[in-house]
Amino acid sequence: MSDSLGSGAPRPPQTTLRHRLAELRGAAAVPRPLDARALAALAANPGCRRRALLDGAGVDKTALASKLGSPAAFGQSQFAFMRGNAFEAKVKADGGRELLRLLGIEEPGAVRTPDLAAAGPQGRAARTALALREATEAGEWALLDHPMLALEVAGTPAYLEPDAVVVHPDGRWTVVEIKSFPMIDGAADASKVGAAARQAAVYVLALERVAVVTDGARVAHSVLLVCPKDFSNLPAGSVVDVRKQLSVTRRQLARLTRIEEIADALPEGVTFDVEGCSAEQLAQAVEAVPHAYAPECLSACELAFHCRERARGAGAVEALGRSVRGELGGLTTIGEVLAAARGEAGDPDDPTVDAVRRAAALRAEALACR
């Protein structure tokens, strides 16, 4: 390449990043847009560089996993999808009477329900921002059904659609998450609530971008989670504090804006072009990016089965769970743990090694007594 081609003004960093991500994705591949579920999954496993890079580049991980021979085997069933839609329709029926009742409002007629229809996601996001400003200025209750929010992720706008946002007369904005899993005796499954909280935190973060340019607006860091009560179809509400999830999501999104650092560490020529590369080439490209597999990934990431196979093949203790990994300290493989337990390796003064050996001795004693 001649010097003259590089003698002009440098491209803006953002343009350079987009070009690099397009190269990683494949020139002909359409970028897969990020949604709230994907961003929440990133926040659940912030140490995984592999997912951060693939999601930031817009790679279709479902197609990638299939070509690698480890297709994703998770997803919402049709029955669960229909049940969720039916429950949401009940919550929002009659002008949102049931939802507003959970907020202490008995008369839906006193609440604004602005029309958010517009052309395309960008138009809907602009219409949503205008409706939020108008409702805040009016100092009245307002219920925004399926608003559209925009959040820039790695230089690309991600369009997010929460179930609802409520504007309070005092200018407070509250995200509403409607889920079909039951709330029994006032409590729901902790893992499902945690997933809902991470997803809601993404919406809160996107709302904050609008609130910054809206006089008198502030976004609540607690969201209203609406679920079926006990074994009925009657809606019940619970206020969930998402400050912790919001902090993690902020850090992860800030990390995503620096994915060029991850990309720069890759060997030259690495690409995740599903259509243009063989399975072997894609496997080498994927292995070039460090991952942080944990069993929780199986319910959140399309590449989880591929990563699990590699983790098991390497004997990594992460395959047994993050808590186990944390307890084993410097023992990073199952082979190292077994060798330490048998007294064949490991520093006897290491508390972890000592604990493993004592556990092995107790196990041997228990088996001898059978």
Coordinates of C-alpha atoms in Angstrom, one line a residue:
M1 CA 0.0 0.0 0.0
S2 CA 1.4 3.4 -0.9
D3 CA 2.2 6.1 1.6
S4 CA -0.3 8.4 -0.1
L5 CA -3.2 6.2 0.9
G6 CA -2.4 6.6 4.6
S7 CA -1.4 10.3 4.5
G8 CA -4.9 11.7 4.9
A9 CA -6.6 12.6 8.1
P10 CA -7.2 9.6 10.3
R11 CA -10.8 8.2 10.5
P12 CA -12.8 8.9 13.6
P13 CA -12.2 6.1 16.2
Q14 CA -15.8 5.1 16.1
T15 CA -15.7 4.6 12.3
T16 CA -12.6 2.5 12.7
L17 CA -14.2 0.3 15.4
R18 CA -17.3 -0.2 13.2
H19 CA -15.1 -1.2 10.3
R20 CA -13.1 -3.6 12.5
L21 CA -16.3 -5.2 13.9
A22 CA -17.7 -5.6 10.3
E23 CA -14.5 -7.4 9.3
L24 CA -14.8 -9.8 12.3
R25 CA -18.5 -10.4 11.5
G26 CA -17.9 -10.9 7.8
A27 CA -18.4 -8.3 5.1
A28 CA -21.7 -9.8 3.8
A29 CA -23.1 -10.7 7.2
V30 CA -26.0 -8.6 8.6
P31 CA -25.2 -7.5 12.2
R32 CA -27.4 -9.2 14.8
P33 CA -28.9 -6.4 16.9
L34 CA -28.5 -6.5 20.7
D35 CA -31.6 -6.7 22.8
A36 CA -32.2 -6.4 26.5
R37 CA -31.9 -10.1 27.1
A38 CA -28.5 -10.2 25.4
L39 CA -27.3 -7.2 27.4
A40 CA -28.6 -8.8 30.6
A41 CA -26.8 -12.0 29.8
L42 CA -23.6 -10.0 29.3
A43 CA -24.0 -8.4 32.7
A44 CA -24.5 -11.9 34.2
N45 CA -21.1 -13.0 33.0
P46 CA -19.0 -9.8 32.7
G47 CA -15.7 -11.7 32.5
C48 CA -16.4 -13.5 29.2
R49 CA -14.4 -11.7 26.5
R50 CA -15.7 -14.2 23.9
R51 CA -19.3 -13.2 24.3
A52 CA -18.4 -9.5 24.6
L53 CA -16.6 -9.5 21.3
L54 CA -19.2 -11.7 19.4
D55 CA -22.1 -9.6 20.7
G56 CA -20.3 -6.3 20.1
A57 CA -19.6 -7.4 16.5
G58 CA -23.2 -8.5 15.9
V59 CA -22.2 -12.1 15.1
D60 CA -25.1 -14.6 14.9
K61 CA -24.1 -16.9 17.7
T62 CA -27.0 -19.3 17.0
A63 CA -25.7 -19.9 13.4
L64 CA -22.1 -20.0 14.7
A65 CA -22.9 -22.6 17.3
S66 CA -24.7 -24.8 14.7
K67 CA -21.7 -24.7 12.4
L68 CA -19.4 -25.6 15.2
G69 CA -21.5 -28.7 15.8
S70 CA -22.9 -27.5 19.2
P71 CA -26.3 -26.0 18.4
A72 CA -28.1 -24.1 21.2
A73 CA -30.8 -26.2 22.8
F74 CA -32.5 -23.6 24.8
G75 CA -35.3 -21.1 24.2
Q76 CA -38.8 -20.2 25.3
S77 CA -41.3 -22.8 24.4
Q78 CA -44.4 -21.9 22.3
F79 CA -46.6 -22.6 25.3
A80 CA -44.6 -20.4 27.6
F81 CA -44.6 -17.6 25.0
M82 CA -48.4 -17.8 24.6
R83 CA -48.9 -17.9 28.4
G84 CA -46.7 -14.9 28.8
N85 CA -48.6 -12.9 26.2
A86 CA -51.9 -13.9 27.7
F87 CA -50.9 -12.8 31.1
E88 CA -49.5 -9.5 29.9
A89 CA -52.7 -8.8 28.0
K90 CA -54.7 -9.4 31.2
V91 CA -52.5 -7.0 33.2
K92 CA -52.9 -4.3 30.6
A93 CA -56.6 -4.9 29.8
D94 CA -59.2 -2.1 30.3
G95 CA -56.7 0.7 30.1
G96 CA -54.2 -1.0 32.3
R97 CA -56.6 -1.2 35.3
E98 CA -54.8 -4.2 37.0
L99 CA -51.4 -2.7 36.5
L100 CA -52.5 0.7 37.8
R101 CA -54.2 -0.9 40.8
L102 CA -50.8 -2.3 41.8
L103 CA -49.5 1.4 41.7
G104 CA -52.4 2.5 44.0
I105 CA -54.4 4.1 41.1
E106 CA -58.0 3.0 41.1
E107 CA -59.3 5.0 38.1
P108 CA -57.5 4.5 34.8
G109 CA -59.2 7.5 33.3
A110 CA -56.9 9.7 35.3
V111 CA -53.8 8.3 33.6
R112 CA -52.4 9.4 30.2
T113 CA -51.8 6.6 27.7
P114 CA -49.9 8.3 24.8
D115 CA -49.9 6.8 21.3
L116 CA -46.3 5.7 20.6
A117 CA -46.8 4.6 17.0
A118 CA -44.1 5.8 14.6
A119 CA -42.2 4.5 11.6
G120 CA -39.3 2.2 12.5
P121 CA -37.5 1.7 15.8
Q122 CA -35.7 5.1 15.5
G123 CA -39.0 6.9 15.0
R124 CA -40.6 5.0 17.9
A125 CA -37.7 5.8 20.2
A126 CA -38.0 9.5 19.3
R127 CA -41.8 9.4 19.9
T128 CA -41.3 7.7 23.2
A129 CA -38.8 10.4 24.3
L130 CA -41.3 13.1 23.4
A131 CA -44.1 11.3 25.3
L132 CA -41.9 11.0 28.4
R133 CA -41.0 14.7 28.2
E134 CA -44.7 15.8 27.7
A135 CA -45.9 13.6 30.6
T136 CA -43.2 14.9 32.9
E137 CA -43.9 18.5 32.1
A138 CA -47.6 18.0 32.7
G139 CA -47.0 16.5 36.2
E140 CA -49.6 13.8 35.6
W141 CA -49.6 10.0 35.7
A142 CA -48.8 8.4 32.4
L143 CA -48.6 4.8 31.2
L144 CA -46.4 4.1 28.2
D145 CA -47.2 0.6 26.8
H146 CA -44.2 -1.0 25.0
P147 CA -42.2 2.2 24.6
M148 CA -39.0 2.0 22.5
L149 CA -35.7 3.1 24.0
A150 CA -32.4 3.5 22.4
L151 CA -29.0 2.6 24.0
E152 CA -25.7 2.9 22.2
V153 CA -23.7 -0.2 22.5
A154 CA -20.2 -0.4 21.0
G155 CA -21.0 2.5 18.8
T156 CA -24.2 1.0 17.4
P157 CA -27.8 1.9 18.7
A158 CA -29.6 -1.0 20.4
Y159 CA -33.4 -0.6 20.5
L160 CA -35.0 -1.9 23.6
E161 CA -38.7 -2.4 24.3
P162 CA -39.8 -2.8 28.0
D163 CA -43.2 -4.0 28.8
A164 CA -44.2 -0.6 30.2
V165 CA -42.9 2.6 31.8
V166 CA -44.9 4.6 34.3
V167 CA -44.5 8.3 34.7
H168 CA -45.3 9.6 38.2
P169 CA -46.7 13.1 38.9
D170 CA -43.4 14.0 40.7
G171 CA -41.4 13.3 37.5
R172 CA -40.2 9.8 38.5
W173 CA -40.1 7.1 35.8
T174 CA -40.6 3.5 36.8
V175 CA -39.9 0.4 34.6
V176 CA -42.5 -2.3 34.7
E177 CA -41.5 -5.9 33.9
I178 CA -44.4 -8.4 33.4
K179 CA -43.4 -12.1 33.8
S180 CA -45.5 -15.2 33.7
F181 CA -43.6 -17.2 36.4
P182 CA -45.6 -17.4 39.7
M183 CA -45.2 -15.3 42.8
I184 CA -46.1 -17.7 45.6
D185 CA -46.7 -16.3 49.1
G186 CA -45.2 -13.1 47.9
A187 CA -41.9 -14.6 46.6
A188 CA -40.8 -15.9 43.3
D189 CA -38.0 -18.1 42.1
A190 CA -34.7 -16.2 43.0
S191 CA -32.9 -17.1 39.7
K192 CA -35.9 -15.9 37.6
V193 CA -36.2 -12.7 39.6
G194 CA -32.5 -12.1 39.2
A195 CA -32.7 -12.5 35.4
A196 CA -35.7 -10.2 35.3
A197 CA -33.8 -7.6 37.4
R198 CA -30.8 -7.7 35.1
Q199 CA -33.1 -7.2 32.1
A200 CA -34.9 -4.4 33.8
A201 CA -31.6 -2.7 34.7
V202 CA -30.8 -2.4 30.9
Y203 CA -34.1 -0.5 30.5
V204 CA -33.3 1.7 33.4
L205 CA -30.0 2.6 31.9
A206 CA -31.6 3.4 28.6
L207 CA -34.2 5.6 30.3
E208 CA -31.5 7.5 32.2
R209 CA -30.2 8.7 28.8
V210 CA -33.5 10.3 28.1
A211 CA -34.0 11.7 31.6
V212 CA -30.6 13.5 31.4
V213 CA -32.1 15.8 28.7
T214 CA -35.6 16.1 30.4
D215 CA -36.1 18.8 33.0
G216 CA -37.6 17.5 36.3
A217 CA -37.2 13.8 35.3
R218 CA -35.5 11.1 37.4
V219 CA -35.5 7.3 36.8
A220 CA -36.4 5.0 39.7
H221 CA -33.7 2.4 40.5
S222 CA -36.5 0.1 41.7
V223 CA -38.7 -1.6 39.1
L224 CA -42.2 -3.0 39.4
L225 CA -42.2 -6.8 38.8
V226 CA -45.7 -8.1 38.0
C227 CA -46.3 -11.9 38.2
P228 CA -49.3 -14.2 38.6
K229 CA -50.2 -14.5 42.3
D230 CA -49.8 -18.0 43.7
F231 CA -51.5 -20.5 41.3
S232 CA -54.0 -18.0 39.9
N233 CA -53.9 -15.6 37.0
L234 CA -54.4 -12.6 39.3
P235 CA -51.5 -10.1 38.9
A236 CA -49.3 -9.4 41.9
G237 CA -46.6 -6.8 42.1
S238 CA -43.3 -6.6 43.8
V239 CA -40.8 -3.8 43.9
V240 CA -37.3 -5.0 43.0
D241 CA -34.2 -2.9 43.7
V242 CA -31.9 -3.1 40.6
R243 CA -29.0 -0.8 41.7
K244 CA -26.6 -3.7 41.9
Q245 CA -27.6 -5.0 38.4
L246 CA -27.4 -1.4 37.1
S247 CA -23.9 -1.0 38.3
V248 CA -22.8 -4.3 36.7
T249 CA -24.5 -3.4 33.4
R250 CA -22.8 0.0 33.3
R251 CA -19.4 -1.6 33.8
Q252 CA -20.1 -4.2 31.1
L253 CA -21.3 -1.7 28.6
A254 CA -18.3 0.5 29.3
R255 CA -16.2 -2.6 28.6
L256 CA -18.1 -3.3 25.4
T257 CA -17.1 0.2 24.1
R258 CA -13.5 -1.0 24.4
I259 CA -13.9 -4.2 22.6
E260 CA -11.3 -2.9 20.1
E261 CA -8.8 -3.9 22.7
I262 CA -10.0 -7.5 22.6
A263 CA -10.1 -7.4 18.9
D264 CA -6.5 -6.0 18.7
A265 CA -5.3 -9.0 20.7
L266 CA -6.5 -11.5 18.1
P267 CA -4.2 -13.1 15.5
E268 CA -4.3 -11.4 12.1
G269 CA -6.9 -12.7 9.8
V270 CA -9.3 -14.0 12.4
T271 CA -12.9 -13.8 11.3
F272 CA -16.3 -15.2 12.5
D273 CA -17.9 -15.2 9.0
V274 CA -20.3 -18.1 9.4
E275 CA -21.0 -18.3 5.7
G276 CA -17.5 -17.8 4.4
C277 CA -15.5 -20.0 6.8
S278 CA -15.3 -23.7 7.4
A279 CA -16.2 -25.3 10.8
E280 CA -12.5 -25.8 11.5
Q281 CA -11.7 -22.1 10.7
L282 CA -14.5 -20.9 12.9
A283 CA -13.4 -23.2 15.8
Q284 CA -9.9 -21.7 15.6
A285 CA -11.3 -18.2 15.5
V286 CA -13.5 -18.8 18.6
E287 CA -10.7 -20.4 20.5
A288 CA -8.6 -17.3 19.9
V289 CA -10.9 -15.4 22.2
P290 CA -10.8 -16.2 26.0
H291 CA -14.0 -17.3 27.5
A292 CA -15.4 -17.6 31.1
Y293 CA -17.7 -20.6 30.9
A294 CA -19.9 -21.4 33.9
P295 CA -23.0 -23.7 34.0
E296 CA -25.2 -20.7 34.2
C297 CA -24.3 -19.9 30.6
L298 CA -26.4 -22.9 29.4
S299 CA -29.6 -20.9 29.9
A300 CA -28.2 -17.6 28.5
C301 CA -25.7 -18.1 25.7
E302 CA -26.0 -19.8 22.3
L303 CA -22.3 -20.9 22.5
A304 CA -22.6 -22.4 26.0
F305 CA -22.5 -26.1 24.8
H306 CA -19.4 -25.4 22.7
C307 CA -17.7 -23.7 25.6
R308 CA -18.7 -26.4 28.0
E309 CA -17.2 -29.1 25.8
R310 CA -13.9 -27.2 25.6
A311 CA -13.9 -26.5 29.3
R312 CA -14.5 -30.2 30.1
G313 CA -11.9 -31.3 27.6
A314 CA -9.4 -29.0 29.3
G315 CA -10.4 -30.3 32.8
A316 CA -11.2 -26.7 33.9
V317 CA -12.8 -26.5 37.3
E318 CA -15.1 -23.7 36.0
A319 CA -17.2 -26.5 34.4
L320 CA -18.2 -27.4 38.0
G321 CA -19.5 -23.9 38.8
R322 CA -18.2 -20.5 39.8
S323 CA -18.5 -21.3 43.5
V324 CA -16.3 -24.4 43.1
R325 CA -13.8 -22.3 41.1
G326 CA -13.7 -19.7 43.9
E327 CA -13.1 -22.3 46.6
L328 CA -10.2 -24.0 44.8
G329 CA -7.9 -21.0 44.6
G330 CA -4.8 -21.7 42.5
L331 CA -6.0 -25.2 41.5
T332 CA -7.4 -24.5 38.1
T333 CA -7.9 -28.0 36.6
I334 CA -9.6 -31.1 37.9
G335 CA -6.3 -33.0 37.4
E336 CA -4.5 -30.6 39.7
V337 CA -7.2 -31.0 42.3
L338 CA -7.1 -34.8 42.2
A339 CA -3.3 -34.8 42.3
A340 CA -3.3 -32.5 45.3
A341 CA -5.9 -34.7 47.0
R342 CA -3.7 -37.8 46.5
G343 CA -0.6 -35.9 47.9
E344 CA 1.1 -36.1 44.5
A345 CA 1.3 -32.4 43.9
G346 CA 0.6 -29.1 45.6
D347 CA 2.1 -27.1 48.4
P348 CA 1.1 -28.7 51.7
D349 CA 1.2 -25.2 53.4
D350 CA -1.5 -24.0 50.9
P351 CA -4.8 -23.9 52.8
T352 CA -6.7 -25.0 49.7
V353 CA -4.4 -28.0 49.2
D354 CA -4.7 -28.9 52.9
A355 CA -8.5 -28.7 52.7
V356 CA -8.6 -30.9 49.6
R357 CA -6.4 -33.5 51.3
R358 CA -8.5 -33.5 54.4
A359 CA -11.6 -33.9 52.4
A360 CA -10.0 -36.8 50.5
A361 CA -9.0 -38.5 53.8
L362 CA -12.6 -38.1 55.2
R363 CA -14.0 -39.6 52.0
A364 CA -11.6 -42.6 52.2
E365 CA -12.6 -43.1 55.8
A366 CA -16.3 -43.0 55.1
L367 CA -15.9 -45.5 52.2
A368 CA -13.9 -47.8 54.4
C369 CA -16.7 -47.9 57.0
R370 CA -19.4 -49.0 54.5

